[in-house]
């Protein structure tokens, strides 16, 4: 079974590196992930996101 992961950050100055570390520490291998461009979450309503 695939592990689905949604990664996001709020601003252009942040990264998903900490989220990657948490996944690694939890032993999640080869996750299928969805990742938004930095800063997207503050500009678009959730239903308007790709």
PDB file of N, CA and C in Angstrom:
ATOM      1  N   UNK A   1       0.851  -1.176   0.000  1.00  0.00           N
ATOM      2  CA  UNK A   1       0.000   0.000   0.000  1.00  0.00           C
ATOM      3  C   UNK A   1       0.894   1.237   0.000  1.00  0.00           C
ATOM      4  N   UNK A   2       0.527   2.219  -0.812  1.00  0.00           N
ATOM      5  CA  UNK A   2       1.319   3.437  -0.915  1.00  0.00           C
ATOM      6  C   UNK A   2       1.027   4.375   0.251  1.00  0.00           C
ATOM      7  N   UNK A   3       2.045   5.083   0.665  1.00  0.00           N
ATOM      8  CA  UNK A   3       1.897   6.133   1.672  1.00  0.00           C
ATOM      9  C   UNK A   3       1.732   7.457   0.937  1.00  0.00           C
ATOM     10  N   UNK A   4       0.566   8.077   1.067  1.00  0.00           N
ATOM     11  CA  UNK A   4       0.315   9.363   0.431  1.00  0.00           C
ATOM     12  C   UNK A   4       0.668  10.469   1.399  1.00  0.00           C
ATOM     13  N   UNK A   5       1.436  11.444   0.923  1.00  0.00           N
ATOM     14  CA  UNK A   5       1.932  12.527   1.769  1.00  0.00           C
ATOM     15  C   UNK A   5       1.640  13.857   1.084  1.00  0.00           C
ATOM     16  N   UNK A   6       1.143  14.812   1.862  1.00  0.00           N
ATOM     17  CA  UNK A   6       0.909  16.168   1.370  1.00  0.00           C
ATOM     18  C   UNK A   6       1.870  17.084   2.109  1.00  0.00           C
ATOM     19  N   UNK A   7       2.781  17.729   1.363  1.00  0.00           N
ATOM     20  CA  UNK A   7       3.759  18.624   1.976  1.00  0.00           C
ATOM     21  C   UNK A   7       3.472  20.047   1.524  1.00  0.00           C
ATOM     22  N   UNK A   8       3.566  20.981   2.480  1.00  0.00           N
ATOM     23  CA  UNK A   8       3.360  22.381   2.131  1.00  0.00           C
ATOM     24  C   UNK A   8       4.068  23.271   3.132  1.00  0.00           C
ATOM     25  N   UNK A   9       4.350  24.472   2.687  1.00  0.00           N
ATOM     26  CA  UNK A   9       4.881  25.527   3.546  1.00  0.00           C
ATOM     27  C   UNK A   9       4.082  26.788   3.259  1.00  0.00           C
ATOM     28  N   UNK A  10       4.128  27.729   4.178  1.00  0.00           N
ATOM     29  CA  UNK A  10       3.314  28.930   4.043  1.00  0.00           C
ATOM     30  C   UNK A  10       3.980  30.054   3.266  1.00  0.00           C
ATOM     31  N   UNK A  11       5.306  30.127   3.306  1.00  0.00           N
ATOM     32  CA  UNK A  11       5.991  31.256   2.666  1.00  0.00           C
ATOM     33  C   UNK A  11       7.128  30.775   1.778  1.00  0.00           C
ATOM     34  N   UNK A  12       7.612  31.679   0.945  1.00  0.00           N
ATOM     35  CA  UNK A  12       8.739  31.369   0.061  1.00  0.00           C
ATOM     36  C   UNK A  12      10.040  31.154   0.837  1.00  0.00           C
ATOM     37  N   UNK A  13      10.105  31.623   2.071  1.00  0.00           N
ATOM     38  CA  UNK A  13      11.326  31.506   2.865  1.00  0.00           C
ATOM     39  C   UNK A  13      11.409  30.174   3.616  1.00  0.00           C
ATOM     40  N   UNK A  14      10.390  29.344   3.528  1.00  0.00           N
ATOM     41  CA  UNK A  14      10.381  28.055   4.218  1.00  0.00           C
ATOM     42  C   UNK A  14      10.639  26.926   3.229  1.00  0.00           C
ATOM     43  N   UNK A  15      10.969  25.747   3.770  1.00  0.00           N
ATOM     44  CA  UNK A  15      11.149  24.572   2.917  1.00  0.00           C
ATOM     45  C   UNK A  15      10.451  23.377   3.567  1.00  0.00           C
ATOM     46  N   UNK A  16      10.352  22.313   2.811  1.00  0.00           N
ATOM     47  CA  UNK A  16       9.734  21.090   3.331  1.00  0.00           C
ATOM     48  C   UNK A  16      10.768  20.144   3.933  1.00  0.00           C
ATOM     49  N   UNK A  17      11.976  20.618   4.151  1.00  0.00           N
ATOM     50  CA  UNK A  17      13.058  19.760   4.655  1.00  0.00           C
ATOM     51  C   UNK A  17      12.700  19.098   5.984  1.00  0.00           C
ATOM     52  N   UNK A  18      12.089  19.821   6.899  1.00  0.00           N
ATOM     53  CA  UNK A  18      11.710  19.247   8.198  1.00  0.00           C
ATOM     54  C   UNK A  18      10.663  18.147   8.012  1.00  0.00           C
ATOM     55  N   UNK A  19       9.738  18.367   7.106  1.00  0.00           N
ATOM     56  CA  UNK A  19       8.724  17.354   6.835  1.00  0.00           C
ATOM     57  C   UNK A  19       9.370  16.089   6.275  1.00  0.00           C
ATOM     58  N   UNK A  20      10.365  16.260   5.405  1.00  0.00           N
ATOM     59  CA  UNK A  20      11.098  15.113   4.870  1.00  0.00           C
ATOM     60  C   UNK A  20      11.809  14.350   5.986  1.00  0.00           C
ATOM     61  N   UNK A  21      12.404  15.083   6.921  1.00  0.00           N
ATOM     62  CA  UNK A  21      13.104  14.462   8.040  1.00  0.00           C
ATOM     63  C   UNK A  21      12.144  13.652   8.908  1.00  0.00           C
ATOM     64  N   UNK A  22      10.973  14.197   9.176  1.00  0.00           N
ATOM     65  CA  UNK A  22       9.983  13.487   9.988  1.00  0.00           C
ATOM     66  C   UNK A  22       9.547  12.197   9.293  1.00  0.00           C
ATOM     67  N   UNK A  23       9.350  12.257   7.984  1.00  0.00           N
ATOM     68  CA  UNK A  23       8.979  11.050   7.240  1.00  0.00           C
ATOM     69  C   UNK A  23      10.083  10.000   7.332  1.00  0.00           C
ATOM     70  N   UNK A  24      11.315  10.436   7.193  1.00  0.00           N
ATOM     71  CA  UNK A  24      12.456   9.524   7.284  1.00  0.00           C
ATOM     72  C   UNK A  24      12.548   8.907   8.669  1.00  0.00           C
ATOM     73  N   UNK A  25      12.401   9.723   9.708  1.00  0.00           N
ATOM     74  CA  UNK A  25      12.465   9.227  11.083  1.00  0.00           C
ATOM     75  C   UNK A  25      11.331   8.245  11.387  1.00  0.00           C
ATOM     76  N   UNK A  26      10.188   8.424  10.735  1.00  0.00           N
ATOM     77  CA  UNK A  26       9.047   7.540  10.949  1.00  0.00           C
ATOM     78  C   UNK A  26       9.163   6.238  10.151  1.00  0.00           C
ATOM     79  N   UNK A  27      10.191   6.159   9.310  1.00  0.00           N
ATOM     80  CA  UNK A  27      10.398   4.945   8.528  1.00  0.00           C
ATOM     81  C   UNK A  27       9.503   4.844   7.304  1.00  0.00           C
ATOM     82  N   UNK A  28       8.952   5.964   6.859  1.00  0.00           N
ATOM     83  CA  UNK A  28       8.107   5.972   5.658  1.00  0.00           C
ATOM     84  C   UNK A  28       9.023   5.877   4.448  1.00  0.00           C
ATOM     85  N   UNK A  29       8.885   4.811   3.685  1.00  0.00           N
ATOM     86  CA  UNK A  29       9.741   4.608   2.520  1.00  0.00           C
ATOM     87  C   UNK A  29       8.958   4.841   1.235  1.00  0.00           C
ATOM     88  N   UNK A  30       9.580   5.498   0.292  1.00  0.00           N
ATOM     89  CA  UNK A  30       9.022   5.766  -1.033  1.00  0.00           C
ATOM     90  C   UNK A  30       7.600   6.308  -0.989  1.00  0.00           C
ATOM     91  N   UNK A  31       7.373   7.416  -0.272  1.00  0.00           N
ATOM     92  CA  UNK A  31       6.012   7.967  -0.240  1.00  0.00           C
ATOM     93  C   UNK A  31       5.634   8.584  -1.587  1.00  0.00           C
ATOM     94  N   UNK A  32       4.358   8.544  -1.887  1.00  0.00           N
ATOM     95  CA  UNK A  32       3.818   9.271  -3.030  1.00  0.00           C
ATOM     96  C   UNK A  32       3.394  10.610  -2.457  1.00  0.00           C
ATOM     97  N   UNK A  33       4.024  11.694  -2.911  1.00  0.00           N
ATOM     98  CA  UNK A  33       3.732  12.965  -2.269  1.00  0.00           C
ATOM     99  C   UNK A  33       3.203  14.009  -3.237  1.00  0.00           C
ATOM    100  N   UNK A  34       2.418  14.896  -2.689  1.00  0.00           N
ATOM    101  CA  UNK A  34       1.891  16.059  -3.382  1.00  0.00           C
ATOM    102  C   UNK A  34       2.498  17.261  -2.676  1.00  0.00           C
ATOM    103  N   UNK A  35       3.073  18.147  -3.453  1.00  0.00           N
ATOM    104  CA  UNK A  35       3.754  19.299  -2.862  1.00  0.00           C
ATOM    105  C   UNK A  35       3.391  20.556  -3.634  1.00  0.00           C
ATOM    106  N   UNK A  36       2.952  21.578  -2.917  1.00  0.00           N
ATOM    107  CA  UNK A  36       2.630  22.852  -3.543  1.00  0.00           C
ATOM    108  C   UNK A  36       3.880  23.725  -3.606  1.00  0.00           C
ATOM    109  N   UNK A  37       3.874  24.659  -4.544  1.00  0.00           N
ATOM    110  CA  UNK A  37       4.954  25.628  -4.614  1.00  0.00           C
ATOM    111  C   UNK A  37       4.912  26.489  -3.353  1.00  0.00           C
ATOM    112  N   UNK A  38       6.069  26.859  -2.806  1.00  0.00           N
ATOM    113  CA  UNK A  38       6.079  27.702  -1.604  1.00  0.00           C
ATOM    114  C   UNK A  38       5.264  28.972  -1.799  1.00  0.00           C
ATOM    115  N   UNK A  39       4.495  29.305  -0.790  1.00  0.00           N
ATOM    116  CA  UNK A  39       3.706  30.522  -0.822  1.00  0.00           C
ATOM    117  C   UNK A  39       2.345  30.372  -1.470  1.00  0.00           C
ATOM    118  N   UNK A  40       2.076  29.248  -2.115  1.00  0.00           N
ATOM    119  CA  UNK A  40       0.795  29.054  -2.793  1.00  0.00           C
ATOM    120  C   UNK A  40      -0.362  29.089  -1.810  1.00  0.00           C
ATOM    121  N   UNK A  41      -0.155  28.510  -0.649  1.00  0.00           N
ATOM    122  CA  UNK A  41      -1.262  28.376   0.303  1.00  0.00           C
ATOM    123  C   UNK A  41      -1.807  29.711   0.773  1.00  0.00           C
ATOM    124  N   UNK A  42      -0.983  30.731   0.806  1.00  0.00           N
ATOM    125  CA  UNK A  42      -1.469  32.027   1.273  1.00  0.00           C
ATOM    126  C   UNK A  42      -2.107  32.845   0.151  1.00  0.00           C
ATOM    127  N   UNK A  43      -1.924  32.435  -1.086  1.00  0.00           N
ATOM    128  CA  UNK A  43      -2.460  33.207  -2.220  1.00  0.00           C
ATOM    129  C   UNK A  43      -3.743  32.625  -2.807  1.00  0.00           C
ATOM    130  N   UNK A  44      -3.938  31.333  -2.646  1.00  0.00           N
ATOM    131  CA  UNK A  44      -5.087  30.689  -3.285  1.00  0.00           C
ATOM    132  C   UNK A  44      -6.007  30.023  -2.275  1.00  0.00           C
ATOM    133  N   UNK A  45      -7.281  30.093  -2.563  1.00  0.00           N
ATOM    134  CA  UNK A  45      -8.256  29.345  -1.780  1.00  0.00           C
ATOM    135  C   UNK A  45      -7.983  27.854  -2.041  1.00  0.00           C
ATOM    136  N   UNK A  46      -8.154  26.978  -1.054  1.00  0.00           N
ATOM    137  CA  UNK A  46      -7.852  25.545  -1.241  1.00  0.00           C
ATOM    138  C   UNK A  46      -8.505  24.928  -2.466  1.00  0.00           C
ATOM    139  N   UNK A  47      -9.705  25.338  -2.812  1.00  0.00           N
ATOM    140  CA  UNK A  47     -10.383  24.755  -3.979  1.00  0.00           C
ATOM    141  C   UNK A  47      -9.812  25.266  -5.306  1.00  0.00           C
ATOM    142  N   UNK A  48      -8.976  26.304  -5.270  1.00  0.00           N
ATOM    143  CA  UNK A  48      -8.368  26.849  -6.479  1.00  0.00           C
ATOM    144  C   UNK A  48      -6.954  26.308  -6.704  1.00  0.00           C
ATOM    145  N   UNK A  49      -6.458  25.513  -5.783  1.00  0.00           N
ATOM    146  CA  UNK A  49      -5.099  24.979  -5.920  1.00  0.00           C
ATOM    147  C   UNK A  49      -5.073  23.856  -6.936  1.00  0.00           C
ATOM    148  N   UNK A  50      -3.971  23.717  -7.659  1.00  0.00           N
ATOM    149  CA  UNK A  50      -3.861  22.624  -8.630  1.00  0.00           C
ATOM    150  C   UNK A  50      -3.865  21.265  -7.948  1.00  0.00           C
TER     151      UNK A  50
END
